[in-house]
Coordinates of C-alpha atoms in Angstrom, one line a residue:
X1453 CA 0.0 0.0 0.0
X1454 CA 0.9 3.5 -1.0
X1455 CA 1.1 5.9 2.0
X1456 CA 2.6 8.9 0.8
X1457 CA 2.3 11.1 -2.2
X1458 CA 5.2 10.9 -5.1
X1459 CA 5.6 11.9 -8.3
X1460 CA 7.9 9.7 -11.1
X1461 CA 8.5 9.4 -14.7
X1462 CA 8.1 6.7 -17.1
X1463 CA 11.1 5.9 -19.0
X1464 CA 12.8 2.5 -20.3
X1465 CA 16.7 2.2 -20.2
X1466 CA 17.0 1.8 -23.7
X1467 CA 15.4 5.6 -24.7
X1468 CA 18.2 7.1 -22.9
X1469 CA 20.2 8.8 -25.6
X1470 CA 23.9 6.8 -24.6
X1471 CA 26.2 6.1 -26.6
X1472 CA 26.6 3.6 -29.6
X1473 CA 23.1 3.6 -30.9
X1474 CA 20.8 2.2 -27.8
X1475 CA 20.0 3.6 -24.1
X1476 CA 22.0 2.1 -21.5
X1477 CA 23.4 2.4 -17.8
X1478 CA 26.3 5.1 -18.7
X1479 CA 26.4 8.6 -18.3
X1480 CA 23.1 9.6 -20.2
X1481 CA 21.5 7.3 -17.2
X1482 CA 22.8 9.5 -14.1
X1483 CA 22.3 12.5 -16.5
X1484 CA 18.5 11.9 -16.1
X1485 CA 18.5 11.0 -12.4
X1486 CA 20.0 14.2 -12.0
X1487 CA 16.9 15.8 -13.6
X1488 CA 14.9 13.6 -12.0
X1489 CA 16.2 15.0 -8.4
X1490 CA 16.0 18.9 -9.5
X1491 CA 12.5 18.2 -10.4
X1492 CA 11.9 16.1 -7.1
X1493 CA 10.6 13.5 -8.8
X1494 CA 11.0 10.6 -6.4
X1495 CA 10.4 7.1 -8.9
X1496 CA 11.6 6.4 -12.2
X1497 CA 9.9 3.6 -14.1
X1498 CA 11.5 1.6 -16.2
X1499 CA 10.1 -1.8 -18.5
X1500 CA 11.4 -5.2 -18.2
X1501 CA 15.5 -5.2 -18.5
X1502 CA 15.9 -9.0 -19.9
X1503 CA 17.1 -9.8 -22.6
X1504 CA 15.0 -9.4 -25.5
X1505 CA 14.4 -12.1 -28.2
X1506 CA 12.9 -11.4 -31.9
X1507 CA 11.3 -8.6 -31.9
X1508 CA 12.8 -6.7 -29.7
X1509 CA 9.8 -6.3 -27.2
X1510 CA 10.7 -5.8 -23.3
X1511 CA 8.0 -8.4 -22.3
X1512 CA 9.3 -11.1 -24.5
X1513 CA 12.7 -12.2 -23.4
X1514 CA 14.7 -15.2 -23.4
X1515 CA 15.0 -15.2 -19.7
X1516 CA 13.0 -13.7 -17.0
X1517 CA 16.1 -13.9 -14.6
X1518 CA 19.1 -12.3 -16.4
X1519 CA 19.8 -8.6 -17.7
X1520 CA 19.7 -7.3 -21.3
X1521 CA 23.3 -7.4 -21.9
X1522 CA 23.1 -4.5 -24.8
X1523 CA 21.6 -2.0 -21.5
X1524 CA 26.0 -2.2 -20.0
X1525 CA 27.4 0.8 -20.4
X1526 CA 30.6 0.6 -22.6
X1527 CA 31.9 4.1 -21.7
X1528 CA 31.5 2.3 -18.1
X1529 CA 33.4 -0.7 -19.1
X1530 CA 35.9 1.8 -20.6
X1531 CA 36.1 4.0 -17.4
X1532 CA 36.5 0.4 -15.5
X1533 CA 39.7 -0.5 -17.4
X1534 CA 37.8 -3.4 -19.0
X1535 CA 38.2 -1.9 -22.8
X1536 CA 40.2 0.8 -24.5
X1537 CA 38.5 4.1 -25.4
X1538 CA 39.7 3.4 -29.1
X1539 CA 37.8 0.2 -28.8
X1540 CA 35.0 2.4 -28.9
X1541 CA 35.1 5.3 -31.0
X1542 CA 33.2 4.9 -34.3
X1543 CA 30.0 3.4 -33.0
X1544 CA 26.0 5.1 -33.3
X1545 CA 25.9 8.4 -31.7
X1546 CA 23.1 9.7 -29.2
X1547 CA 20.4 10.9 -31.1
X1548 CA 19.2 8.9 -33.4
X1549 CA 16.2 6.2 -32.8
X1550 CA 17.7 2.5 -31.5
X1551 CA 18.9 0.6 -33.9
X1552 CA 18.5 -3.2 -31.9
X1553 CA 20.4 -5.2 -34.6
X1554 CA 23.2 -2.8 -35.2
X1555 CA 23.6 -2.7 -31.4
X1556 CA 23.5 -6.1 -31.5
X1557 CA 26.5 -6.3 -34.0
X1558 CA 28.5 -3.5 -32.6
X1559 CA 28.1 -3.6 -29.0
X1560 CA 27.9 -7.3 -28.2
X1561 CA 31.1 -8.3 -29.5
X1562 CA 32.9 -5.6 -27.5
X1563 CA 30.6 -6.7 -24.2
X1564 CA 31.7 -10.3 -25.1
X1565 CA 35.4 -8.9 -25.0
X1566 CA 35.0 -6.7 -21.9
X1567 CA 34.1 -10.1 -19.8
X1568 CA 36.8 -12.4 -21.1
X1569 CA 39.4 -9.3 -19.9
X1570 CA 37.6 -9.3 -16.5
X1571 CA 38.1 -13.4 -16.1
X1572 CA 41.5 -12.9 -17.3
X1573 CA 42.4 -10.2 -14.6
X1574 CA 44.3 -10.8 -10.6
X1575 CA 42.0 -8.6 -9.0
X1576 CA 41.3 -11.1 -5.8
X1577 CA 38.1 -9.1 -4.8
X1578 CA 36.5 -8.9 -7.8
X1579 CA 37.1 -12.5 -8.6
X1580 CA 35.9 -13.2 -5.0
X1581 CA 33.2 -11.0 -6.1
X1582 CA 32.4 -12.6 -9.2
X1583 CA 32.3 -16.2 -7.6
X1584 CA 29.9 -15.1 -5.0
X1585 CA 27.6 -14.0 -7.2
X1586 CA 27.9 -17.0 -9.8
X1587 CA 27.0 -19.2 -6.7
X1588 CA 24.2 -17.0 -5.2
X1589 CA 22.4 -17.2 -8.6
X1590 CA 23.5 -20.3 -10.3
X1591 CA 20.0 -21.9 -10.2
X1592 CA 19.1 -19.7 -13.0
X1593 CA 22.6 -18.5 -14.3
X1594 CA 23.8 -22.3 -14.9
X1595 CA 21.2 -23.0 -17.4
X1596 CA 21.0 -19.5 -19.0
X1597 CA 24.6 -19.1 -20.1
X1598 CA 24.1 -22.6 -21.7
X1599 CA 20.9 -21.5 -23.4
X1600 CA 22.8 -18.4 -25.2
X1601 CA 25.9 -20.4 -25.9
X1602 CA 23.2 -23.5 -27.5
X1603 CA 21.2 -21.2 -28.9
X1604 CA 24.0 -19.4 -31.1
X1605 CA 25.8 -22.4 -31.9
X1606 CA 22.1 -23.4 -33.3
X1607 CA 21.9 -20.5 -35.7
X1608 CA 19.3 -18.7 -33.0
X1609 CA 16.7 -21.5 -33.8
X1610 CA 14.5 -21.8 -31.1
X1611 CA 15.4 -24.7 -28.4
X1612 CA 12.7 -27.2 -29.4
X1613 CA 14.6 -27.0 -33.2
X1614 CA 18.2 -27.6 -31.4
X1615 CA 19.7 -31.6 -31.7
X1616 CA 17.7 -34.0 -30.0
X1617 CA 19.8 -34.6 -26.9
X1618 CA 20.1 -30.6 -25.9
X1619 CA 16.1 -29.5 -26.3
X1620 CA 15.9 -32.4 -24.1
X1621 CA 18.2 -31.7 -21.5
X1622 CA 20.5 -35.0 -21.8
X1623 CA 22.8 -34.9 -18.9
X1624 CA 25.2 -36.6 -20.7
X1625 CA 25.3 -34.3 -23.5
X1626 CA 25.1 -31.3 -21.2
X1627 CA 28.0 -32.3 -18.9
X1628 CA 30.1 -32.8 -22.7
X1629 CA 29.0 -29.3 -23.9
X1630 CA 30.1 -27.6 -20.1
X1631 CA 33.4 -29.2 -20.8
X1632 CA 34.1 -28.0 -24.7
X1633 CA 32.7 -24.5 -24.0
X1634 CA 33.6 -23.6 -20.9
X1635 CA 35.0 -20.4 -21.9
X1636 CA 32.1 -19.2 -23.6
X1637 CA 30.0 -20.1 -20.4
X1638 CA 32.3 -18.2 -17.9
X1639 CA 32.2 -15.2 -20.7
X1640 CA 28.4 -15.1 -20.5
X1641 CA 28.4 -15.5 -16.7
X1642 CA 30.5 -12.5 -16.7
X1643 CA 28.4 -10.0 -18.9
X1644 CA 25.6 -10.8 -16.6
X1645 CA 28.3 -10.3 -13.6
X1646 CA 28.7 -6.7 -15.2
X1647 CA 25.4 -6.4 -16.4
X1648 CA 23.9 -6.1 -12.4
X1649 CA 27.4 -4.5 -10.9
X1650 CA 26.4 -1.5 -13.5
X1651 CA 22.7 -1.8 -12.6
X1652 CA 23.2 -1.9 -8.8
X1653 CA 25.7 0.9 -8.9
X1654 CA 23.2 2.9 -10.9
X1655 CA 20.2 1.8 -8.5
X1656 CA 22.7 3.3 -5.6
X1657 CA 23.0 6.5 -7.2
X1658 CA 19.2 6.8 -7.7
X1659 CA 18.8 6.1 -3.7
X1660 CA 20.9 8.7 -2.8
X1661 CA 18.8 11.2 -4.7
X1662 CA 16.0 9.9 -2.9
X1663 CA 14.6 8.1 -6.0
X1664 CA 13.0 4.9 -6.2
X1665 CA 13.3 2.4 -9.1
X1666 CA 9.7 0.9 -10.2
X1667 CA 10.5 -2.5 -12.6
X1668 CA 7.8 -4.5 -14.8
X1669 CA 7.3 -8.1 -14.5
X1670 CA 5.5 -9.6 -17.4
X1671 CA 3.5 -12.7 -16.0
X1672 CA 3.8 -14.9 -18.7
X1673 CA 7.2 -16.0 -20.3
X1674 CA 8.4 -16.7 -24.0
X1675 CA 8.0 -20.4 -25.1
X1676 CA 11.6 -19.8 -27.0
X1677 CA 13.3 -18.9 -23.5
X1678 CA 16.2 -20.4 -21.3
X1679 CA 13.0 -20.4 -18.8
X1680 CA 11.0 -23.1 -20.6
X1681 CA 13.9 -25.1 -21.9
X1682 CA 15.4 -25.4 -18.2
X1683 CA 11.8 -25.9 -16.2
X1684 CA 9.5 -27.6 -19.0
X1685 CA 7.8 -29.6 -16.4
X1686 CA 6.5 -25.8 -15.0
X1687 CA 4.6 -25.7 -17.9
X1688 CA 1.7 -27.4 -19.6
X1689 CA 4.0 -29.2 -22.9
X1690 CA 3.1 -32.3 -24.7
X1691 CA 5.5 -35.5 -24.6
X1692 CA 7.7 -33.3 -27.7
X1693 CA 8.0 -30.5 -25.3
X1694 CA 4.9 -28.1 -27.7
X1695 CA 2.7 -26.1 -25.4
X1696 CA -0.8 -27.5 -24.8
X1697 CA -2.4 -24.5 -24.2
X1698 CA -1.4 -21.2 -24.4
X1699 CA -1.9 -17.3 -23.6
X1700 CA -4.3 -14.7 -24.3
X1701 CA -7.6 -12.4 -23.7
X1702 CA -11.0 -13.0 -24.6
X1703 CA -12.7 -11.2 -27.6
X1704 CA -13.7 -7.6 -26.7
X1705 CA -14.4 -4.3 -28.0
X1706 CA -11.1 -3.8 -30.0
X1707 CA -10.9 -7.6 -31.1
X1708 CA -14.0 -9.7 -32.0
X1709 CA -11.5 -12.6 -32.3
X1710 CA -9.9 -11.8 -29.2
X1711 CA -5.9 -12.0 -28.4
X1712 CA -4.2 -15.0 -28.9
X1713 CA -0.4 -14.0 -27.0
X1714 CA 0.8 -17.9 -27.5
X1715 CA 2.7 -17.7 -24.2
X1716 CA 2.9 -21.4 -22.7
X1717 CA 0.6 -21.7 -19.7
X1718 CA 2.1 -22.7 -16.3
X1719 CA 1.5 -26.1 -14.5
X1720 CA 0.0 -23.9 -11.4
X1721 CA -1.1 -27.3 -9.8
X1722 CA 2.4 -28.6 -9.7
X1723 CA 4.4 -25.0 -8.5
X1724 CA 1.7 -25.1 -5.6
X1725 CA 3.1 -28.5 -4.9
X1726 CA 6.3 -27.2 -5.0
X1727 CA 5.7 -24.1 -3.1
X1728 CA 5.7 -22.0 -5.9
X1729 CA 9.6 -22.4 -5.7
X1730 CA 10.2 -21.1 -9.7
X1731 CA 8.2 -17.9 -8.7
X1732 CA 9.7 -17.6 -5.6
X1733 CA 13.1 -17.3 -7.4
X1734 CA 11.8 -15.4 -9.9
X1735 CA 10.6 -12.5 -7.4
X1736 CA 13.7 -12.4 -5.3
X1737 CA 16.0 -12.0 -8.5
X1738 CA 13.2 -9.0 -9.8
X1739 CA 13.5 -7.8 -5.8
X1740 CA 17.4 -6.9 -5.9
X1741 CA 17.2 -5.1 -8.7
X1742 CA 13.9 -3.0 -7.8
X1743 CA 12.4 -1.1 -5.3
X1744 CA 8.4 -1.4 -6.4
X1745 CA 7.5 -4.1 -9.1
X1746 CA 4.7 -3.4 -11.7
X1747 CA 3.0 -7.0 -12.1
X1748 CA 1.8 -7.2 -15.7
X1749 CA -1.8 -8.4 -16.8
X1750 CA -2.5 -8.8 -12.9
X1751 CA -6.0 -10.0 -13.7
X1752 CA -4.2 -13.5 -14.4
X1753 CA -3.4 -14.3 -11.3
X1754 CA -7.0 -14.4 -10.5
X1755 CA -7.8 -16.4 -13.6
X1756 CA -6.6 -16.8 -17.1
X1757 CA -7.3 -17.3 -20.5
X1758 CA -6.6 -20.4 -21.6
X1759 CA -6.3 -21.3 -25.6
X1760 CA -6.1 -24.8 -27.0
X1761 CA -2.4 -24.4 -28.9
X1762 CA -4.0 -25.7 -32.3
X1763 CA -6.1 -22.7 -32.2
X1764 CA -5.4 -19.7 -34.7
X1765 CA -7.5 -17.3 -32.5
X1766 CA -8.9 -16.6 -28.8
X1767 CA -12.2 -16.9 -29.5
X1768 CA -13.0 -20.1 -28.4
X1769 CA -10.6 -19.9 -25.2
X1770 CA -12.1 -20.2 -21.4
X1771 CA -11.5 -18.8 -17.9
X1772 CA -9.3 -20.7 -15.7
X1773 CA -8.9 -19.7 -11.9
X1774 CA -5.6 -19.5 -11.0
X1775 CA -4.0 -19.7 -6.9
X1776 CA -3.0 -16.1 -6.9
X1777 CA -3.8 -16.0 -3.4
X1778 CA -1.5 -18.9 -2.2
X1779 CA 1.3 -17.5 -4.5
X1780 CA 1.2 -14.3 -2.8
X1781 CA 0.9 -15.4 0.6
X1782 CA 4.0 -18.1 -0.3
X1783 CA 5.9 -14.8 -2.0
X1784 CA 5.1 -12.7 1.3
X1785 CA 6.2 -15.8 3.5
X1786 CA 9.6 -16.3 2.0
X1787 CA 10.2 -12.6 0.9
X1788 CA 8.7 -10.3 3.2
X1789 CA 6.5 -7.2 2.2
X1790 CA 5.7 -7.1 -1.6
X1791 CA 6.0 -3.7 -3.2
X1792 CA 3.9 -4.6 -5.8
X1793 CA 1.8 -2.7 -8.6
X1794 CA -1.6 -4.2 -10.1
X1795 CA -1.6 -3.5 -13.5
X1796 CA -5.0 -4.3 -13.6
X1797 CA -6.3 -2.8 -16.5
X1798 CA -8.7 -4.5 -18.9
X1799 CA -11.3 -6.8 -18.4
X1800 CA -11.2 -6.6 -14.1
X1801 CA -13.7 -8.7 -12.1
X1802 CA -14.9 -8.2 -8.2
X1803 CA -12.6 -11.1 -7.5
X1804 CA -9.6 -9.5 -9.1
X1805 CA -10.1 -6.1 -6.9
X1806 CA -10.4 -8.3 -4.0
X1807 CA -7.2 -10.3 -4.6
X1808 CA -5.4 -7.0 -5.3
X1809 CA -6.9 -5.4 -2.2
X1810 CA -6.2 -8.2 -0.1
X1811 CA -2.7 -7.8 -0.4
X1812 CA -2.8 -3.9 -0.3
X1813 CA -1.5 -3.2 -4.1
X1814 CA -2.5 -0.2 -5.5
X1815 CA -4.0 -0.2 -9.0
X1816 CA -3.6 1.7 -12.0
X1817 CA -5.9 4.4 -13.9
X1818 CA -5.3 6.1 -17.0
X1819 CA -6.6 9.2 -17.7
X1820 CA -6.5 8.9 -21.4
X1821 CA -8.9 5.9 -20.8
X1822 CA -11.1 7.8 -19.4
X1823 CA -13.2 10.0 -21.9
X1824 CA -15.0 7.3 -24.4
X1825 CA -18.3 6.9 -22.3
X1826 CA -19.7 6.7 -18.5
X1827 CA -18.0 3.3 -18.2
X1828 CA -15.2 4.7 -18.7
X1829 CA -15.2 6.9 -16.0
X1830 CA -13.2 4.7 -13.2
X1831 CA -9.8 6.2 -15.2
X1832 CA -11.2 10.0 -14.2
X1833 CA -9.6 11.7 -10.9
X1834 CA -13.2 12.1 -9.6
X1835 CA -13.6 8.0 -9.4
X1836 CA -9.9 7.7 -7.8
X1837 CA -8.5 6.6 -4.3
X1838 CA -5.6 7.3 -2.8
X1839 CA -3.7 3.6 -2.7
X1840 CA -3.5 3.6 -6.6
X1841 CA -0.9 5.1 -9.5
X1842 CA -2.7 7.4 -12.1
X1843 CA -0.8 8.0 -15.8
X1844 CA -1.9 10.2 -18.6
X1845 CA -0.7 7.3 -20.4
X1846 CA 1.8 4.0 -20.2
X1847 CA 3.9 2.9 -22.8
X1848 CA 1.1 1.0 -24.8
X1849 CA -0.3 4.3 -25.2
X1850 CA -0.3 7.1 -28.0
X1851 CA 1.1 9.9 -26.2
X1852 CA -1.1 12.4 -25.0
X1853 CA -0.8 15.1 -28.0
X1854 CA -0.6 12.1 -30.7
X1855 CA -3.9 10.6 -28.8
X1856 CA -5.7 14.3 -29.2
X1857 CA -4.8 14.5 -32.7
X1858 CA -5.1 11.2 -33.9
X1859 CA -7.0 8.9 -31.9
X1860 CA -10.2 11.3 -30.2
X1861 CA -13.2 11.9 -32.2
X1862 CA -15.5 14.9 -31.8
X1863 CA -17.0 14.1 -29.2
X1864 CA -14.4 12.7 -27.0
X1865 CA -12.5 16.1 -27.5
X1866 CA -15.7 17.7 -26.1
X1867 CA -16.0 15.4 -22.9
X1868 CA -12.0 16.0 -22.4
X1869 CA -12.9 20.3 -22.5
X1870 CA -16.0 19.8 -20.3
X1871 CA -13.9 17.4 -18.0
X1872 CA -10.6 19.6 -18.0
X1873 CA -11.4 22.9 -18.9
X1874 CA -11.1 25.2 -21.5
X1875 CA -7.8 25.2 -23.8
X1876 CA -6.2 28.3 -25.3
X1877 CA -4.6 26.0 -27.9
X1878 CA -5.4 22.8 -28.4
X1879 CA -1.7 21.6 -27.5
X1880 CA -2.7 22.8 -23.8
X1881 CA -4.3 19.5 -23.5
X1882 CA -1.0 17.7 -22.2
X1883 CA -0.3 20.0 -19.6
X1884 CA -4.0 20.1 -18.5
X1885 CA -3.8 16.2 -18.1
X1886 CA -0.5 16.4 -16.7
X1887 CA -1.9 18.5 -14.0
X1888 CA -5.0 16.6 -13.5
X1889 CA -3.0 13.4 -13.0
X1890 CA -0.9 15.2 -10.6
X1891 CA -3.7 16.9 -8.8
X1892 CA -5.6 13.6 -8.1
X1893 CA -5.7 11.8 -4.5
X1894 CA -3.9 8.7 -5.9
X1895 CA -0.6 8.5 -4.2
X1896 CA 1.4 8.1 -7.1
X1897 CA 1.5 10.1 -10.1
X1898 CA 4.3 8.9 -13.1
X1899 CA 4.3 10.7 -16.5
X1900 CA 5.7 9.2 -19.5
X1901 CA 8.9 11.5 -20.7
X1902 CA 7.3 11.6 -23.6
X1903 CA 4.5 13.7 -22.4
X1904 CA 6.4 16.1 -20.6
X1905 CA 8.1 16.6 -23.5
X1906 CA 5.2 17.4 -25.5
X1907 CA 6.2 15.0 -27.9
X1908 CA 3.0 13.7 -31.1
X1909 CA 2.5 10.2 -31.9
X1910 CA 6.3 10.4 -33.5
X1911 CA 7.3 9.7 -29.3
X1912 CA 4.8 6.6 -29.1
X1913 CA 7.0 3.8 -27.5
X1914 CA 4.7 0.8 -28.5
X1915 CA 1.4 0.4 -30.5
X1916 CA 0.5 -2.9 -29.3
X1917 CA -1.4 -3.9 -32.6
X1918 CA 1.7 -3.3 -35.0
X1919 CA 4.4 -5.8 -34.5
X1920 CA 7.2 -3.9 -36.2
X1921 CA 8.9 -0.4 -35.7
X1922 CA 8.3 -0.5 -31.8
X1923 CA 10.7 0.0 -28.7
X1924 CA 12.6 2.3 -30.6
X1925 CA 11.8 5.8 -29.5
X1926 CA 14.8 8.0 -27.9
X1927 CA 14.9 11.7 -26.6
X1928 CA 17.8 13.4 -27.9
X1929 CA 20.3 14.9 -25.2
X1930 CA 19.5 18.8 -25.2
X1931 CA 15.9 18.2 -24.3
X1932 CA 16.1 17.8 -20.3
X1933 CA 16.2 21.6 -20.6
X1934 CA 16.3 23.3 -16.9
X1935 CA 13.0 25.1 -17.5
X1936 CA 11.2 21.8 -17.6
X1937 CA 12.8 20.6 -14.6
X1938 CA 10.9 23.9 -13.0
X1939 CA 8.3 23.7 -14.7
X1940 CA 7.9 19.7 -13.2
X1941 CA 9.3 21.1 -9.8
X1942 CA 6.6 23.3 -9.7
X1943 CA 3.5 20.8 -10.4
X1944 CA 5.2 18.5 -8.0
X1945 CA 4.9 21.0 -4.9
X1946 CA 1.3 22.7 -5.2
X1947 CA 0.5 19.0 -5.3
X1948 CA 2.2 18.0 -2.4
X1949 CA 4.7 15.4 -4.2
X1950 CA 7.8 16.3 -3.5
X1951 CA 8.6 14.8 0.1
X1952 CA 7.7 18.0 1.9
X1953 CA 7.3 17.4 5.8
X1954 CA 5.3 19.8 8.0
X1955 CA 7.6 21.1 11.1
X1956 CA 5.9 19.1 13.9
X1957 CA 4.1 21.6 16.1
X1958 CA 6.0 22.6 19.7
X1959 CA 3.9 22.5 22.6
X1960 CA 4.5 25.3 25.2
X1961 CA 2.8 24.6 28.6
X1962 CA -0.4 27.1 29.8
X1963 CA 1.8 28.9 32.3
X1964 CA 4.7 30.1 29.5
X1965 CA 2.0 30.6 27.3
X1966 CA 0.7 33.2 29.9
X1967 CA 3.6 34.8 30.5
X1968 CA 4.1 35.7 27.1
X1969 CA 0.4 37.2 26.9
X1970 CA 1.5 39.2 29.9
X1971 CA 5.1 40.2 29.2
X1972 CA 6.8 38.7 31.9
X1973 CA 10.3 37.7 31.0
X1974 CA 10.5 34.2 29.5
X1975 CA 13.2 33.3 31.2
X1976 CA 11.5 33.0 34.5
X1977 CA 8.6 31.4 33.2
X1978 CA 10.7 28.7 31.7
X1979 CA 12.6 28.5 34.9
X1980 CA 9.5 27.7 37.0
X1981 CA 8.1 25.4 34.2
X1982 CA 11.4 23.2 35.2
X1983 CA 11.2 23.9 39.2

């Protein structure tokens, strides 16, 4: 539960504009905590920081445990003694939208050769270091510096498609490949060593602005994912390892066919046997590297749609109660208080709000939602409470000026004036809804960069119903101007965001009190208040 109010901003690592062609955890990062703290923003937001598979997308990675090795800083690595600043020079520059598979090319190899330096080096603590944090996370780190090394040597097939005896796990065959490619295995281990000392540094720096790190958890994982491969019994596969059912939503009024995701379902009725001991895992790993955790489609841990896999669409799919409640009272056992987000937007029953509330996790609202008709109304500041987090928008959404340009019709415009006010110019809209979002009771306000940037529909981050040309967004490194930091600073304290604390009141006993009203020195009235 959310007791105090805060303001943040909605960002993902790889918009930052860093060098060589993709955001990362260098200089650009601390740059924007920096503006973060002169605006007293007190959260940054970021999306899932695996690493991403085709596509690109955030919530579709190849393992739910490890970091996106293309988010380590090289200027870091540089600045560490791990590569040469001419090993560098040459690369993408800062301004230009993400380029995923020229990062790939460039920056990999030099990550690759950043890590087999580190291995090579005498420094005692850091390889004490290093071996301390293989063995704290090797029951995910083992298996997922295998899958990378398997799944390159396999032409990046996916893991069912690799020879027989490694999509099925034959320890012979394993223990044979551990032995040929060890190097490339301690390599990998190593970027993922770098990958969290650069986060965790940069997580430190954030704290000691007094800024919180929110992270996103997608609840589902990718059938092609070091996840699957490694713990196929935690999911519902036939006897050739292919999903039997799979992810999705129900038909609705976007989709008449509904969504079919094609995430493999999970085996809930053997992790409850096991004490939910893959989520448990799972959480702790998200846990050290966030403050608050945004759980994705929420409503699924309440109950799920389930798809037959031979289906083309969701249509014909069902409901299927899942033990949400016994995974978060296992999580809260084993892991203490859970700083959790609902992202319960969509379809949300009675028994998802009481699942949420149960567990005090704020919601979410969005106010661009919030216009379209009376039902519609929940995502307005009038319907709000304070344990929640209100957005003008997420990163599924236009942003706000692209969604008043290109996405309203008449008559939403006119419900957004009567709602908000009048406009001088129709651009005013962002900063009306910006203010209206801070101005709410909900505890937690968090703007997407892109808004406060007054950026059109050429800032979107992802349009959920296009496949290609997502992710890719950046701001360039002039526009964190000092005026919007005021401007932001100034929201943030009429609205009581910014961590003010009242003076606590001094009480003065009746007889000082009266010797005040009457003039008599103070000194004697405090003396005899002590006597």
């Amino acid at each position: 539960m959310i007791t105090e109010r805060k303001s943040g901003v909605l960002l993902h690592v790889t918009s930052l504009p860093s060098y060589g062609g993709i955001g990362d955890m260098g200089p650009a990062a601390y740059e924007f905590v920096e503006f973060l703290a002169s605006a007293k923003q007190r959260l940054w937001q970021v999306l899932p920081l695996n690493p991403t598979g085709y596509g690109n997308s955030p919530y579709a990675a190849i393992s739910a445990f490890a970091g996106n090795p293309l988010l380590i800083s090289l200027e870091r690595l540089v600045r560490d003694g791990w590569l040469y600043q001419g090993e560098i020079e040459g690369l993408a520059g800062h301004g230009d939208p993400t380029d995923f598979d020229r990062a790939g090319r460039e920056k990999q190899p030099l990550i690759e050769r950043a890590a087999k330096r580190f291995l090579e080096c005498d420094n005692t603590i850091l390889q004490d270091k290093f071996a301390r944090f293989c063995d704290a996370h090797a029951a995910w780190l083992t298996d997922y510096v295998r899958y990378v090394v398997l799944r390159r040597m396999h032409d990046y097939a996916c893991w069912c498609d690799w020879a027989p005896e490694f999509a099925a796990r034959d320890p012979k065959a394993l223990a044979k490949f551990d032995d040929e490619r060890c190097q490339e295995l301690d390599i990998e281990r190593a970027v993922q060593f770098l990958f969290t000392e650069q986060w965790c540094a940069l997580k430190t720096f954030c704290t000691s602005r007094d800024i919180a790190v929110m992270g996103d958890m997608a609840i589902f994982v990718n059938y092609d994912s070091a996840d699957v491969w490694t713990n196929k019994e935690v999911f519902r596969l036939d006897k050739e390892f292919k999903p039997t059912v799979v992810s999705g939503v129900p038909p609705d009024y976007f989709s008449v066919t509904g969504q079919r995701w094609g995430n493999p379902l999970y085996d809930w009725k053997l992790l409850e046997k096991t004490k939910f001991t893959w989520w448990v895992g799972r959480v702790r790993r998200q846990m050290e590297l966030y403050d608050v955790l945004r759980l994705d489609h929420f409503r699924g841990f309440e109950a799920y749609w389930e798809i037959d896999a031979a289906a083309e669409t969701a249509i014909d799919g069902k409901w299927v109660e899942a033990p949400g409640q016994k995974l978060f009272k296992q999580l809260k056992k084993e892991l203490g208080e859970l700083p959790f987000v609902a992202e319960d937007l969509g379809l949300i029953t009675a028994q998802v709000d009481e699942l949420r509330e149960e567990f005090g996790m704020p919601g979410m609202r969005v106010l661009q939602f919030g216009f379209s008709d009376r039902g519609a109304h929940l995502h307005l500041p009038h319907r709000f409470v304070p344990n929640m987090v209100v957005y003008t928008g997420t990163h599924d959404n236009n942003t706000t000026l692209g969604w008043w340009y290109e996405q309203l019709n008449e008559a939403d415009r006119a419900n957004v004036v009567e709602y908000l006010g009048p406009l001088q110019h129709p651009n005013d809209v962002v900063w009306a809804m910006i203010r209206a979002a801070e101005r709410s009771v909900a505890a937690l306000c968090i703007l997407p960069l892109q808004d406060l940037l007054h950026l059109g529909s050429d800032g979107r981050m992802n349009t959920p119903a296009n496949p290609a040309g997502n992710w890719s967004w950046r701001y360039v490194p002039e526009a964190l101007h000092p005026d919007l930091a005021q401007k932001l600073l100034a929201i943030t304290e009429i609205t009581d965001r910014d961590g003010y604390v009242e003076p606590e009141e001094v009480l003065v006993e009746p007889h000082v009190v009266e010797a005040l009203e009457s003039q008599a020195p103070v000194e004697q009235a405090v003396e005899e208040q002590h006597s």
